[in-house]
């Protein structure tokens, strides 16, 4: 409770933003910037969980569309006309110095589920940009390093994607139109500018979406300038940061839920030990997602039977039984597996289950004030059942405290794969290495 009070009382304008070396960015909890909208921490948490649920529904739609395309190809060679929608929200924020306009720090939501970096690009036409609450609008005319992409002369950098990115003859402009699953939308053109790393005064050029219209759909959060896509690196045609940085390694430590401290996200090198790891699995249909192979799950020492046939039946190309997504808050399991998981968890807890569900949580416990019971540990093995492939989750990553209840921080969804969410990954040093095809974990690396 003390940690919650500190979180809600901190002044976001006084959050440290230390100078960073090249390819390293400061990373924060999104809630630090938005908490003034909420009367207490529980309200803030409930808003985050609602976003997570909406994002999971959107991810389910993407997976189903992908599976439908694969099935159509196998059946008759006809591909249905579907638009792949991303979801606009992330739960963590990184600070950037964009362009040479006043060298001002701006904040972008980070999203491991998308592959475009974009920010609002002024001066805007009337009612086409949302009002940024705390930071100035990037002005393309004031940045001396800004340049619109010529999609004819630099056609390799204007990667055609039906209904999303295209090259138009008027001015050789590479236009983009991203529609997100929550109804929000950004439109504009692909341009170039620099990111400045203060500690060594290095400037790195990147392609970005120069957002000229962000008001034709649902509203974006006014606290942030845009979104930085952190989708998995692709060698050709990728717009995510690691694709543009040509970085095999992306390392980040997601701040713990009550943390007011600055964490980091870095590329090319990792500060974390690769103590345990899972193999990153490729997907030609969803190449920017981070799939891994979940082999076995235990609650304490009791194995919860996994159903690998579910993921095999999902499609020929879906080789992993789960994926990692930092925008989803709590880990979600397929419904049949979740039922066994929940029942096993309940048997390991010697406290009666609270008689009413709380939101999406169906296994909650009420205890006397000041009492913090010990809950079971959850063990996840990836690929092989040995210590080098074990992710051990204890207490703070197993239950969430909301409205005076301790609730099991796992939910179900109607897909045959699992999503590992940020609540289970909080405070863990994550190293995504596409050269060795591994995702490594170091527990409590940024506590």
Short mmCIF file of C-alpha atoms in Angstrom, two decimals:
data_model
loop_
_atom_site.label_atom_id
_atom_site.label_comp_id
_atom_site.label_asym_id
_atom_site.label_seq_id
_atom_site.Cartn_x
_atom_site.Cartn_y
_atom_site.Cartn_z
CA UNK A 1 0.00 0.00 0.00
CA UNK A 2 2.90 2.34 0.71
CA UNK A 3 4.31 1.67 -2.76
CA UNK A 4 0.93 2.53 -4.28
CA UNK A 5 0.78 5.79 -2.35
CA UNK A 6 4.25 6.76 -3.55
CA UNK A 7 3.29 5.90 -7.12
CA UNK A 8 0.17 8.08 -7.02
CA UNK A 9 1.88 11.01 -5.31
CA UNK A 10 4.93 11.50 -7.52
CA UNK A 11 4.97 14.55 -9.79
CA UNK A 12 5.43 13.27 -13.38
CA UNK A 13 7.26 16.47 -14.35
CA UNK A 14 9.96 15.54 -11.82
CA UNK A 15 10.54 12.01 -13.05
CA UNK A 16 14.28 11.62 -13.78
CA UNK A 17 15.24 11.49 -17.45
CA UNK A 18 18.96 10.68 -17.31
CA UNK A 19 21.15 11.11 -20.40
CA UNK A 20 21.51 7.85 -22.29
CA UNK A 21 24.25 6.37 -24.48
CA UNK A 22 23.63 5.40 -28.10
CA UNK A 23 20.76 3.01 -28.77
CA UNK A 24 19.49 3.24 -25.17
CA UNK A 25 16.27 4.89 -24.01
CA UNK A 26 14.73 5.61 -20.62
CA UNK A 27 11.66 3.49 -19.93
CA UNK A 28 8.72 4.23 -17.59
CA UNK A 29 5.37 2.96 -16.45
CA UNK A 30 2.63 4.52 -18.54
CA UNK A 31 0.55 5.06 -15.41
CA UNK A 32 3.02 7.62 -14.05
CA UNK A 33 1.92 10.03 -16.77
CA UNK A 34 -1.81 9.26 -16.65
CA UNK A 35 -2.51 8.76 -12.94
CA UNK A 36 -3.97 12.26 -12.49
CA UNK A 37 -7.04 11.04 -14.40
CA UNK A 38 -7.88 8.54 -11.65
CA UNK A 39 -9.01 8.92 -8.05
CA UNK A 40 -6.90 6.04 -6.72
CA UNK A 41 -4.52 3.29 -7.76
CA UNK A 42 -7.25 0.67 -8.06
CA UNK A 43 -9.05 2.84 -10.65
CA UNK A 44 -5.80 3.21 -12.58
CA UNK A 45 -5.21 -0.54 -12.44
CA UNK A 46 -8.75 -1.32 -13.61
CA UNK A 47 -8.26 0.97 -16.60
CA UNK A 48 -5.05 -0.85 -17.46
CA UNK A 49 -6.74 -4.23 -17.17
CA UNK A 50 -9.60 -3.05 -19.42
CA UNK A 51 -7.05 -1.97 -22.05
CA UNK A 52 -5.37 -5.34 -21.73
CA UNK A 53 -8.64 -7.18 -22.29
CA UNK A 54 -9.38 -5.09 -25.39
CA UNK A 55 -5.89 -5.72 -26.72
CA UNK A 56 -6.25 -9.47 -26.19
CA UNK A 57 -9.48 -9.43 -28.20
CA UNK A 58 -7.69 -7.57 -30.97
CA UNK A 59 -4.80 -10.04 -30.95
CA UNK A 60 -7.32 -12.87 -31.21
CA UNK A 61 -8.73 -11.23 -34.33
CA UNK A 62 -5.25 -10.93 -35.85
CA UNK A 63 -4.50 -14.59 -35.11
CA UNK A 64 -7.84 -15.71 -36.54
CA UNK A 65 -7.37 -13.65 -39.70
CA UNK A 66 -3.88 -15.08 -40.10
CA UNK A 67 -5.16 -18.62 -39.68
CA UNK A 68 -7.99 -17.96 -42.15
CA UNK A 69 -5.52 -16.72 -44.76
CA UNK A 70 -3.36 -19.80 -44.27
CA UNK A 71 -6.35 -22.14 -44.54
CA UNK A 72 -7.60 -20.43 -47.72
CA UNK A 73 -4.21 -20.77 -49.34
CA UNK A 74 -4.14 -24.48 -48.56
CA UNK A 75 -7.74 -25.08 -49.65
CA UNK A 76 -8.03 -23.19 -52.93
CA UNK A 77 -5.28 -20.62 -53.23
CA UNK A 78 -7.67 -17.70 -52.70
CA UNK A 79 -6.69 -15.24 -50.01
CA UNK A 80 -9.58 -13.40 -48.30
CA UNK A 81 -9.43 -9.63 -48.23
CA UNK A 82 -8.61 -8.83 -44.62
CA UNK A 83 -6.94 -5.85 -43.03
CA UNK A 84 -4.48 -6.61 -40.25
CA UNK A 85 -5.23 -4.21 -37.43
CA UNK A 86 -2.80 -3.50 -34.63
CA UNK A 87 -3.83 -2.17 -31.24
CA UNK A 88 -2.81 1.37 -30.40
CA UNK A 89 -2.06 1.01 -26.71
CA UNK A 90 1.15 0.05 -24.97
CA UNK A 91 1.75 -0.03 -21.22
CA UNK A 92 5.25 1.44 -21.16
CA UNK A 93 6.70 4.73 -22.33
CA UNK A 94 10.16 5.60 -23.66
CA UNK A 95 11.68 9.08 -23.93
CA UNK A 96 13.17 10.29 -27.21
CA UNK A 97 14.87 13.45 -28.45
CA UNK A 98 13.39 13.75 -31.94
CA UNK A 99 14.85 15.86 -34.71
CA UNK A 100 16.75 19.09 -34.13
CA UNK A 101 13.72 21.16 -33.09
CA UNK A 102 14.70 22.55 -29.66
CA UNK A 103 16.19 19.16 -28.67
CA UNK A 104 13.02 18.53 -26.65
CA UNK A 105 12.29 15.21 -24.98
CA UNK A 106 9.12 13.53 -26.21
CA UNK A 107 7.47 10.34 -25.02
CA UNK A 108 6.28 7.50 -27.20
CA UNK A 109 4.34 4.44 -26.12
CA UNK A 110 6.30 1.28 -26.90
CA UNK A 111 4.59 -1.71 -28.46
CA UNK A 112 6.13 -5.13 -29.13
CA UNK A 113 3.08 -5.99 -31.24
CA UNK A 114 3.55 -3.39 -34.00
CA UNK A 115 6.25 -2.45 -36.47
CA UNK A 116 5.85 1.27 -37.20
CA UNK A 117 7.42 4.21 -35.39
CA UNK A 118 5.28 7.33 -35.71
CA UNK A 119 4.69 10.61 -33.97
CA UNK A 120 2.50 13.67 -34.53
CA UNK A 121 3.96 15.93 -37.17
CA UNK A 122 3.04 19.62 -37.10
CA UNK A 123 2.08 22.15 -38.08
CA UNK A 124 -1.27 20.37 -38.31
CA UNK A 125 -4.35 21.22 -40.32
CA UNK A 126 -7.29 22.29 -38.18
CA UNK A 127 -8.59 19.49 -35.95
CA UNK A 128 -6.23 16.89 -37.43
CA UNK A 129 -3.84 16.49 -34.49
CA UNK A 130 -4.82 15.79 -30.91
CA UNK A 131 -3.65 18.30 -28.33
CA UNK A 132 -0.55 17.04 -26.55
CA UNK A 133 -1.01 17.71 -22.88
CA UNK A 134 2.52 18.03 -21.55
CA UNK A 135 4.99 18.20 -24.44
CA UNK A 136 5.30 20.39 -27.53
CA UNK A 137 4.25 19.17 -30.96
CA UNK A 138 7.11 18.12 -33.23
CA UNK A 139 7.38 20.72 -36.03
CA UNK A 140 8.75 19.36 -39.31
CA UNK A 141 9.71 22.86 -40.51
CA UNK A 142 11.84 23.54 -37.43
CA UNK A 143 13.85 20.33 -37.57
CA UNK A 144 16.84 20.89 -39.85
CA UNK A 145 17.32 17.15 -40.27
CA UNK A 146 13.75 16.35 -41.35
CA UNK A 147 13.25 15.01 -44.89
CA UNK A 148 10.20 13.48 -46.55
CA UNK A 149 10.94 10.10 -48.13
CA UNK A 150 11.03 10.02 -51.95
CA UNK A 151 9.29 6.71 -52.60
CA UNK A 152 10.56 6.47 -56.19
CA UNK A 153 14.21 7.27 -55.59
CA UNK A 154 14.18 5.25 -52.35
CA UNK A 155 11.61 2.61 -53.22
CA UNK A 156 13.25 0.02 -50.93
CA UNK A 157 12.23 2.16 -47.96
CA UNK A 158 8.58 2.47 -49.02
CA UNK A 159 7.43 -1.09 -48.44
CA UNK A 160 4.01 -1.55 -50.04
CA UNK A 161 1.41 -3.05 -47.76
CA UNK A 162 -2.16 -3.21 -49.02
CA UNK A 163 -4.36 -0.49 -47.49
CA UNK A 164 -1.53 0.54 -45.15
CA UNK A 165 1.52 1.83 -47.06
CA UNK A 166 1.71 2.96 -50.68
CA UNK A 167 3.72 5.16 -53.03
CA UNK A 168 1.68 7.87 -54.77
CA UNK A 169 2.90 9.89 -57.76
CA UNK A 170 2.00 13.27 -56.27
CA UNK A 171 5.35 14.33 -54.93
CA UNK A 172 6.62 10.77 -54.86
CA UNK A 173 5.15 10.46 -51.38
CA UNK A 174 5.17 7.26 -49.35
CA UNK A 175 1.84 7.48 -47.55
CA UNK A 176 0.69 5.35 -44.63
CA UNK A 177 -2.70 4.76 -43.04
CA UNK A 178 -2.64 2.73 -39.82
CA UNK A 179 -5.97 1.71 -38.37
CA UNK A 180 -5.81 0.27 -34.90
CA UNK A 181 -8.10 -2.30 -33.33
CA UNK A 182 -9.49 0.19 -30.80
CA UNK A 183 -10.75 2.46 -33.59
CA UNK A 184 -7.89 4.97 -33.46
CA UNK A 185 -6.07 5.87 -36.64
CA UNK A 186 -2.97 7.70 -37.81
CA UNK A 187 -2.39 8.90 -41.37
CA UNK A 188 0.51 10.73 -42.96
CA UNK A 189 3.68 9.97 -44.86
CA UNK A 190 6.98 8.21 -44.22
CA UNK A 191 9.83 10.63 -43.53
CA UNK A 192 13.34 10.69 -42.09
CA UNK A 193 14.79 12.45 -39.08
CA UNK A 194 17.28 11.79 -36.31
CA UNK A 195 17.14 10.57 -32.73
CA UNK A 196 19.78 12.15 -30.50
CA UNK A 197 21.46 10.21 -27.69
CA UNK A 198 22.57 12.85 -25.19
CA UNK A 199 25.35 11.05 -23.34
CA UNK A 200 27.59 10.71 -26.40
CA UNK A 201 25.78 13.26 -28.63
CA UNK A 202 25.28 10.65 -31.32
CA UNK A 203 22.50 11.16 -33.87
CA UNK A 204 20.90 8.18 -35.60
CA UNK A 205 18.64 8.60 -38.63
CA UNK A 206 15.37 6.68 -38.70
CA UNK A 207 12.30 6.38 -40.89
CA UNK A 208 9.12 7.36 -39.14
CA UNK A 209 5.46 7.97 -39.79
CA UNK A 210 4.94 11.72 -39.94
CA UNK A 211 1.45 11.76 -38.43
CA UNK A 212 -0.74 14.39 -40.12
CA UNK A 213 -4.18 13.10 -39.12
CA UNK A 214 -4.79 11.42 -35.76
CA UNK A 215 -8.39 12.54 -35.20
CA UNK A 216 -10.30 10.51 -37.82
CA UNK A 217 -10.76 7.64 -35.37
CA UNK A 218 -10.91 7.08 -31.63
CA UNK A 219 -8.78 9.34 -29.47
CA UNK A 220 -5.12 8.69 -28.69
CA UNK A 221 -3.78 9.44 -25.23
CA UNK A 222 -2.86 13.13 -25.01
CA UNK A 223 0.11 12.45 -22.73
CA UNK A 224 2.22 10.98 -25.55
CA UNK A 225 3.46 12.06 -28.97
CA UNK A 226 3.07 8.74 -30.76
CA UNK A 227 3.98 5.05 -30.75
CA UNK A 228 7.30 3.25 -31.21
CA UNK A 229 6.86 -0.20 -32.73
CA UNK A 230 9.19 -2.84 -31.29
CA UNK A 231 8.08 -5.77 -33.44
CA UNK A 232 10.66 -8.48 -34.12
CA UNK A 233 13.49 -7.55 -36.46
CA UNK A 234 13.05 -8.36 -40.14
CA UNK A 235 15.94 -8.03 -42.57
CA UNK A 236 14.02 -6.36 -45.39
CA UNK A 237 11.33 -3.71 -45.18
CA UNK A 238 10.94 -3.38 -41.43
CA UNK A 239 10.03 -0.11 -39.73
CA UNK A 240 10.36 -1.23 -36.09
CA UNK A 241 13.25 0.24 -34.12
CA UNK A 242 15.31 -2.94 -34.06
CA UNK A 243 14.79 -3.48 -37.80
CA UNK A 244 15.98 0.05 -38.53
CA UNK A 245 18.86 -0.16 -36.05
CA UNK A 246 19.80 -3.53 -37.60
CA UNK A 247 19.97 -4.78 -34.04
CA UNK A 248 20.00 -8.50 -33.31
CA UNK A 249 19.62 -7.69 -29.61
CA UNK A 250 16.87 -5.77 -27.85
CA UNK A 251 17.11 -5.68 -24.05
CA UNK A 252 14.56 -4.18 -21.71
CA UNK A 253 13.43 -4.40 -18.13
CA UNK A 254 9.75 -3.65 -17.63
CA UNK A 255 9.34 -1.54 -14.47
CA UNK A 256 7.41 -3.20 -11.67
CA UNK A 257 3.80 -2.13 -11.36
CA UNK A 258 4.33 0.22 -8.41
CA UNK A 259 7.75 1.40 -9.52
CA UNK A 260 8.48 5.10 -10.01
CA UNK A 261 12.04 4.39 -11.11
CA UNK A 262 13.50 4.82 -14.56
CA UNK A 263 14.30 1.61 -16.39
CA UNK A 264 15.93 1.15 -19.82
CA UNK A 265 15.48 -0.34 -23.24
CA UNK A 266 18.62 -0.85 -25.31
CA UNK A 267 19.67 -2.25 -28.67
CA UNK A 268 22.79 -4.14 -29.89
CA UNK A 269 23.96 -4.97 -26.33
CA UNK A 270 22.35 -6.23 -23.15
CA UNK A 271 23.17 -5.43 -19.51
CA UNK A 272 21.36 -8.57 -18.35
CA UNK A 273 22.64 -12.04 -17.67
CA UNK A 274 21.16 -14.75 -19.86
CA UNK A 275 20.41 -17.06 -16.94
CA UNK A 276 17.42 -18.85 -18.42
CA UNK A 277 16.07 -18.73 -21.94
CA UNK A 278 13.41 -19.78 -24.41
CA UNK A 279 13.89 -20.30 -28.11
CA UNK A 280 12.36 -17.62 -30.36
CA UNK A 281 10.35 -19.29 -33.08
CA UNK A 282 9.81 -17.79 -36.55
CA UNK A 283 6.42 -17.23 -38.17
CA UNK A 284 6.20 -16.27 -41.82
CA UNK A 285 2.60 -15.14 -41.37
CA UNK A 286 3.24 -12.99 -38.29
CA UNK A 287 6.96 -12.21 -38.61
CA UNK A 288 7.10 -9.34 -36.10
CA UNK A 289 5.60 -11.30 -33.17
CA UNK A 290 7.68 -13.02 -30.48
CA UNK A 291 6.66 -16.69 -30.42
CA UNK A 292 8.22 -19.13 -27.95
CA UNK A 293 7.57 -22.80 -27.17
CA UNK A 294 5.88 -23.34 -23.80
CA UNK A 295 6.54 -26.99 -22.94
CA UNK A 296 5.28 -27.52 -19.37
CA UNK A 297 3.62 -25.57 -16.56
CA UNK A 298 3.74 -26.43 -12.84
CA UNK A 299 1.97 -24.93 -9.83
CA UNK A 300 4.35 -25.64 -6.97
CA UNK A 301 5.38 -29.19 -7.94
CA UNK A 302 2.12 -30.22 -9.58
CA UNK A 303 2.20 -30.33 -13.37
CA UNK A 304 -0.73 -28.78 -15.24
CA UNK A 305 -1.14 -30.84 -18.43
CA UNK A 306 -0.43 -28.71 -21.49
CA UNK A 307 -2.26 -29.35 -24.77
CA UNK A 308 0.34 -28.97 -27.55
CA UNK A 309 -2.17 -30.30 -30.09
CA UNK A 310 -4.07 -27.01 -29.73
CA UNK A 311 -1.23 -24.94 -31.16
CA UNK A 312 -0.44 -27.54 -33.82
CA UNK A 313 -4.03 -27.40 -35.01
CA UNK A 314 -3.89 -23.62 -35.19
CA UNK A 315 -2.04 -23.68 -38.50
CA UNK A 316 0.99 -25.10 -40.27
CA UNK A 317 3.07 -22.04 -39.55
CA UNK A 318 2.18 -21.51 -35.89
CA UNK A 319 5.11 -23.40 -34.40
CA UNK A 320 5.04 -21.93 -30.89
CA UNK A 321 2.48 -22.55 -28.21
CA UNK A 322 2.68 -19.01 -26.83
CA UNK A 323 3.97 -15.52 -27.53
CA UNK A 324 5.18 -12.54 -25.50
CA UNK A 325 3.33 -9.23 -25.65
CA UNK A 326 4.18 -6.31 -23.37
CA UNK A 327 0.84 -4.58 -24.09
CA UNK A 328 -1.18 -7.40 -22.54
CA UNK A 329 -1.10 -7.12 -18.76
CA UNK A 330 -1.82 -10.60 -17.41
CA UNK A 331 -0.94 -13.92 -18.97
CA UNK A 332 -3.84 -15.58 -20.79
CA UNK A 333 -4.21 -19.33 -21.34
CA UNK A 334 -6.49 -21.35 -23.67
CA UNK A 335 -9.80 -22.01 -21.93
CA UNK A 336 -9.46 -25.77 -21.35
CA UNK A 337 -5.94 -25.43 -20.00
CA UNK A 338 -6.93 -22.45 -17.86
CA UNK A 339 -9.66 -24.44 -16.12
CA UNK A 340 -7.18 -27.10 -15.00
CA UNK A 341 -4.62 -24.42 -14.08
CA UNK A 342 -7.16 -22.49 -11.96
CA UNK A 343 -8.45 -25.61 -10.18
CA UNK A 344 -4.90 -26.73 -9.38
CA UNK A 345 -4.04 -23.26 -8.06
CA UNK A 346 -7.09 -23.25 -5.80
CA UNK A 347 -6.17 -26.63 -4.31
CA UNK A 348 -2.71 -25.27 -3.43
CA UNK A 349 -4.14 -22.25 -1.55
CA UNK A 350 -5.57 -22.96 1.89
CA UNK A 351 -7.95 -20.00 1.83
CA UNK A 352 -11.60 -20.02 0.67
CA UNK A 353 -12.12 -18.44 -2.75
CA UNK A 354 -14.01 -15.14 -2.56
CA UNK A 355 -17.60 -15.75 -3.64
CA UNK A 356 -17.73 -13.15 -6.45
CA UNK A 357 -15.40 -12.64 -9.41
CA UNK A 358 -13.56 -9.33 -9.81
CA UNK A 359 -13.56 -8.25 -13.45
CA UNK A 360 -11.82 -10.98 -15.43
CA UNK A 361 -10.39 -12.56 -12.29
CA UNK A 362 -12.38 -15.57 -11.08
CA UNK A 363 -10.03 -16.69 -8.31
CA UNK A 364 -9.70 -14.07 -5.59
CA UNK A 365 -9.08 -14.21 -1.85
CA UNK A 366 -10.02 -11.87 0.99
CA UNK A 367 -7.74 -11.81 4.03
CA UNK A 368 -7.51 -9.68 7.14
CA UNK A 369 -5.93 -6.20 6.70
CA UNK A 370 -2.16 -6.33 6.88
CA UNK A 371 -2.03 -10.07 6.18
CA UNK A 372 -0.18 -11.12 3.03
CA UNK A 373 -0.53 -14.88 2.50
CA UNK A 374 2.04 -16.91 0.61
CA UNK A 375 0.74 -18.09 -2.75
CA UNK A 376 1.98 -20.96 -4.93
CA UNK A 377 4.84 -20.53 -7.36
CA UNK A 378 4.26 -21.01 -11.07
CA UNK A 379 6.96 -22.69 -13.14
CA UNK A 380 7.09 -22.37 -16.92
CA UNK A 381 9.46 -24.54 -18.93
CA UNK A 382 10.30 -23.62 -22.51
CA UNK A 383 11.46 -26.25 -24.99
CA UNK A 384 13.05 -28.52 -22.37
CA UNK A 385 12.45 -29.30 -18.73
CA UNK A 386 15.70 -28.15 -17.21
CA UNK A 387 16.84 -25.15 -15.08
CA UNK A 388 18.22 -23.30 -18.11
CA UNK A 389 14.71 -23.14 -19.61
CA UNK A 390 12.71 -22.34 -16.46
CA UNK A 391 10.86 -19.11 -15.76
CA UNK A 392 10.00 -19.14 -12.04
CA UNK A 393 7.14 -16.85 -11.02
CA UNK A 394 6.57 -16.07 -7.36
CA UNK A 395 4.10 -13.98 -5.32
CA UNK A 396 4.24 -10.51 -6.95
CA UNK A 397 4.05 -12.06 -10.44
CA UNK A 398 1.38 -14.62 -9.48
CA UNK A 399 -1.30 -12.56 -7.72
CA UNK A 400 -2.52 -9.00 -8.13
CA UNK A 401 -3.94 -6.92 -5.26
CA UNK A 402 -7.11 -5.07 -6.27
CA UNK A 403 -9.96 -3.63 -4.20
CA UNK A 404 -8.71 -5.35 -1.07
CA UNK A 405 -8.54 -8.79 -2.73
CA UNK A 406 -5.64 -10.95 -3.82
CA UNK A 407 -6.50 -12.36 -7.25
CA UNK A 408 -4.74 -15.00 -9.32
CA UNK A 409 -3.10 -12.93 -12.07
CA UNK A 410 -3.91 -15.25 -14.96
CA UNK A 411 -6.96 -15.27 -17.25
CA UNK A 412 -8.45 -17.32 -20.08
CA UNK A 413 -9.10 -16.49 -23.71
CA UNK A 414 -10.58 -18.33 -26.67
CA UNK A 415 -7.37 -18.94 -28.64
CA UNK A 416 -5.25 -22.12 -28.71
CA UNK A 417 -2.08 -20.24 -27.75
CA UNK A 418 -0.97 -18.57 -24.53
CA UNK A 419 0.07 -14.93 -24.19
CA UNK A 420 2.71 -14.10 -21.59
CA UNK A 421 1.88 -10.61 -20.36
CA UNK A 422 3.74 -7.80 -18.64
CA UNK A 423 2.54 -8.56 -15.10
CA UNK A 424 4.44 -11.84 -15.15
CA UNK A 425 7.47 -10.14 -16.76
CA UNK A 426 7.68 -7.08 -14.49
CA UNK A 427 11.14 -6.48 -13.10
CA UNK A 428 12.68 -9.19 -15.28
CA UNK A 429 15.60 -8.37 -17.56
CA UNK A 430 14.51 -9.50 -21.02
CA UNK A 431 16.99 -10.05 -23.84
CA UNK A 432 15.50 -10.69 -27.28
CA UNK A 433 18.33 -12.02 -29.46
CA UNK A 434 17.39 -12.79 -33.06
CA UNK A 435 20.94 -13.91 -33.90
CA UNK A 436 20.82 -16.79 -31.43
CA UNK A 437 16.98 -17.02 -31.66
CA UNK A 438 16.55 -16.77 -27.89
CA UNK A 439 14.57 -14.81 -25.35
CA UNK A 440 16.48 -14.74 -22.05
CA UNK A 441 15.26 -13.88 -18.56
CA UNK A 442 17.08 -12.43 -15.54
CA UNK A 443 14.78 -12.22 -12.50
CA UNK A 444 14.63 -8.94 -10.55
CA UNK A 445 17.16 -7.27 -12.83
CA UNK A 446 15.71 -3.78 -12.48
CA UNK A 447 14.37 -3.84 -8.93
#
